[in-house]
Amino acid sequence: MASLSDIILQQVKGAAGNVEIPANLKDKVFSGISESIMGSLTQTATKAGGIEQITQLLTGKANAATSPVTALAGNLFKNNVAGKLGLGAPTTNALTSLLPGVLGKLSGFVKDQDGDGDIDLQDILIALKGGQSQKSASVLGMAAGILGGFLKK
């Protein structure tokens, strides 16, 4: 099973087909959008109520267009990627307008991965790691590994 970050990158590449992106920047733009989405998920997970927001979004119970996770991903892309790459406002706006669609296509990605009958933090972490259930690993250990990788960048 592909990891959530792999699926996000696939969705970004597919959605950006109609946006004019300079050829020499495409890979950086695609990576930047993907990293912005993953950054938004990571930052949201650390906030009060954040896990619930992510769970609602990734299970299709929240509208991606109005989700704070989507708004944060857009802000991260605008502030951390678009400006550094010198993308103009029309291109930046076109790319950030793709975010609700990309995140909306992720609904249903997180399922009961650990067989406990519900969708919770452990299921999200397993999905982020590519669906490899590690019953012996604690949720804290998995979270530290995933979040540690994001925070080192």
Coordinates of C-alpha atoms in Angstrom, one line a residue:
M1 CA 0.0 0.0 0.0
A2 CA 1.3 3.4 -0.9
S3 CA 1.9 5.9 1.9
L4 CA -0.3 8.9 2.3
S5 CA 2.5 11.2 1.1
D6 CA 2.9 9.1 -2.1
I7 CA -0.9 9.4 -2.7
I8 CA -0.8 13.1 -2.1
L9 CA 2.0 13.6 -4.6
Q10 CA 0.1 11.5 -7.2
Q11 CA -3.0 13.6 -6.6
V12 CA -1.1 16.9 -6.9
K13 CA 0.5 15.9 -10.2
G14 CA -2.8 14.9 -11.6
A15 CA -4.7 18.0 -10.4
A16 CA -2.0 20.4 -11.6
G17 CA -2.2 19.4 -15.3
N18 CA -4.0 22.6 -16.3
V19 CA -1.9 25.0 -14.4
E20 CA 1.0 26.6 -16.2
I21 CA 4.1 25.9 -14.2
P22 CA 7.6 26.6 -15.6
A23 CA 9.1 23.3 -16.6
N24 CA 12.2 23.8 -14.5
L25 CA 10.1 24.3 -11.4
K26 CA 7.5 21.5 -11.7
D27 CA 9.2 19.0 -9.4
K28 CA 9.8 21.6 -6.8
V29 CA 6.2 22.9 -7.0
F30 CA 4.8 19.3 -6.8
S31 CA 7.0 18.5 -3.8
G32 CA 6.2 21.9 -2.2
I33 CA 2.5 21.3 -2.4
S34 CA 2.8 17.8 -1.1
E35 CA 5.1 19.0 1.8
S36 CA 2.6 21.8 2.5
I37 CA -0.2 19.3 2.9
M38 CA 1.9 17.0 5.0
G39 CA 3.0 20.0 7.1
S40 CA -0.6 21.0 7.6
L41 CA -1.5 17.5 8.8
T42 CA 1.5 17.5 11.1
Q43 CA 0.8 20.9 12.6
T44 CA -2.9 20.2 12.9
A45 CA -2.2 17.0 14.7
T46 CA -0.4 18.9 17.5
K47 CA -3.3 21.3 18.1
A48 CA -6.2 20.7 20.5
G49 CA -8.9 19.0 18.4
G50 CA -6.5 18.5 15.5
I51 CA -6.7 14.7 15.4
E52 CA -10.4 15.0 15.1
Q53 CA -10.2 17.5 12.3
I54 CA -7.8 15.2 10.4
T55 CA -9.9 12.2 11.0
Q56 CA -13.0 14.0 9.8
L57 CA -11.2 15.2 6.7
L58 CA -9.5 11.8 5.8
T59 CA -12.7 9.8 6.4
G60 CA -14.9 12.1 4.2
K61 CA -16.9 13.5 7.1
A62 CA -15.6 17.0 6.7
N63 CA -15.7 19.2 3.6
A64 CA -12.1 19.7 2.3
A65 CA -13.0 23.1 0.9
T66 CA -13.9 24.5 4.3
S67 CA -11.4 22.5 6.4
P68 CA -8.8 24.3 8.5
V69 CA -6.4 21.7 7.4
T70 CA -6.8 22.8 3.8
A71 CA -6.5 26.5 4.7
L72 CA -3.3 25.8 6.6
A73 CA -1.9 23.8 3.6
G74 CA -2.6 26.8 1.4
N75 CA -0.9 29.2 3.7
L76 CA 2.1 27.0 4.1
F77 CA 2.4 26.7 0.3
K78 CA 2.1 30.4 -0.3
N79 CA 4.5 31.4 2.5
N80 CA 7.1 28.7 2.3
V81 CA 7.2 27.6 -1.3
A82 CA 5.6 29.9 -3.9
G83 CA 7.5 33.0 -2.8
K84 CA 10.8 31.2 -2.7
L85 CA 10.2 29.8 -6.2
G86 CA 9.1 33.2 -7.5
L87 CA 5.7 32.0 -8.6
G88 CA 3.4 34.8 -9.5
A89 CA 0.1 35.4 -7.8
P90 CA -2.0 33.8 -10.7
T91 CA 0.0 30.6 -10.6
T92 CA 0.1 30.5 -6.8
N93 CA -3.7 31.1 -6.6
A94 CA -4.4 28.4 -9.2
L95 CA -2.2 25.9 -7.4
T96 CA -3.7 26.6 -3.9
S97 CA -7.2 26.3 -5.4
L98 CA -6.4 22.7 -6.2
L99 CA -5.9 21.8 -2.5
P100 CA -9.5 21.1 -1.6
G101 CA -9.8 18.7 -4.6
V102 CA -6.6 17.0 -3.7
L103 CA -7.5 16.7 0.0
G104 CA -11.1 15.7 -0.9
K105 CA -9.7 12.8 -2.9
L106 CA -7.9 11.5 0.2
S107 CA -11.2 11.0 2.0
G108 CA -11.6 7.3 2.7
F109 CA -7.9 6.7 2.6
V110 CA -7.7 6.2 6.3
K111 CA -9.6 3.1 7.4
D112 CA -9.5 0.9 10.5
Q113 CA -5.9 -0.2 9.9
D114 CA -5.3 -1.9 13.3
G115 CA -8.5 -3.9 13.5
D116 CA -9.8 -2.3 16.7
G117 CA -13.2 -1.3 15.1
D118 CA -12.6 2.5 14.9
I119 CA -10.6 5.1 13.2
D120 CA -8.2 6.8 15.6
L121 CA -4.7 8.3 15.8
Q122 CA -3.0 4.9 15.4
D123 CA -4.9 4.3 12.1
I124 CA -3.8 7.7 10.8
L125 CA -0.2 7.0 11.8
I126 CA -0.3 3.6 10.1
A127 CA -1.7 5.2 6.9
L128 CA 1.0 7.8 7.0
K129 CA 3.6 5.0 7.1
G130 CA 2.1 3.2 4.2
G131 CA -0.3 0.8 5.9
Q132 CA 2.2 -1.3 7.6
S133 CA 0.6 -2.2 10.9
Q134 CA 3.1 -2.5 13.7
K135 CA 1.1 -4.0 16.6
S136 CA 4.2 -4.2 18.7
A137 CA 5.1 -0.5 18.2
S138 CA 3.4 2.0 20.5
V139 CA 1.4 4.9 19.1
L140 CA 3.9 7.2 20.7
G141 CA 6.8 5.5 19.0
M142 CA 5.1 5.7 15.6
A143 CA 4.2 9.4 16.1
A144 CA 7.7 10.3 17.2
G145 CA 9.1 8.6 14.1
I146 CA 6.7 10.2 11.6
L147 CA 6.7 13.7 13.2
G148 CA 10.4 13.6 13.8
G149 CA 11.0 13.0 10.1
F150 CA 8.9 16.1 9.2
L151 CA 10.5 18.3 11.8
K152 CA 14.0 17.6 10.7
K153 CA 13.5 19.3 7.3

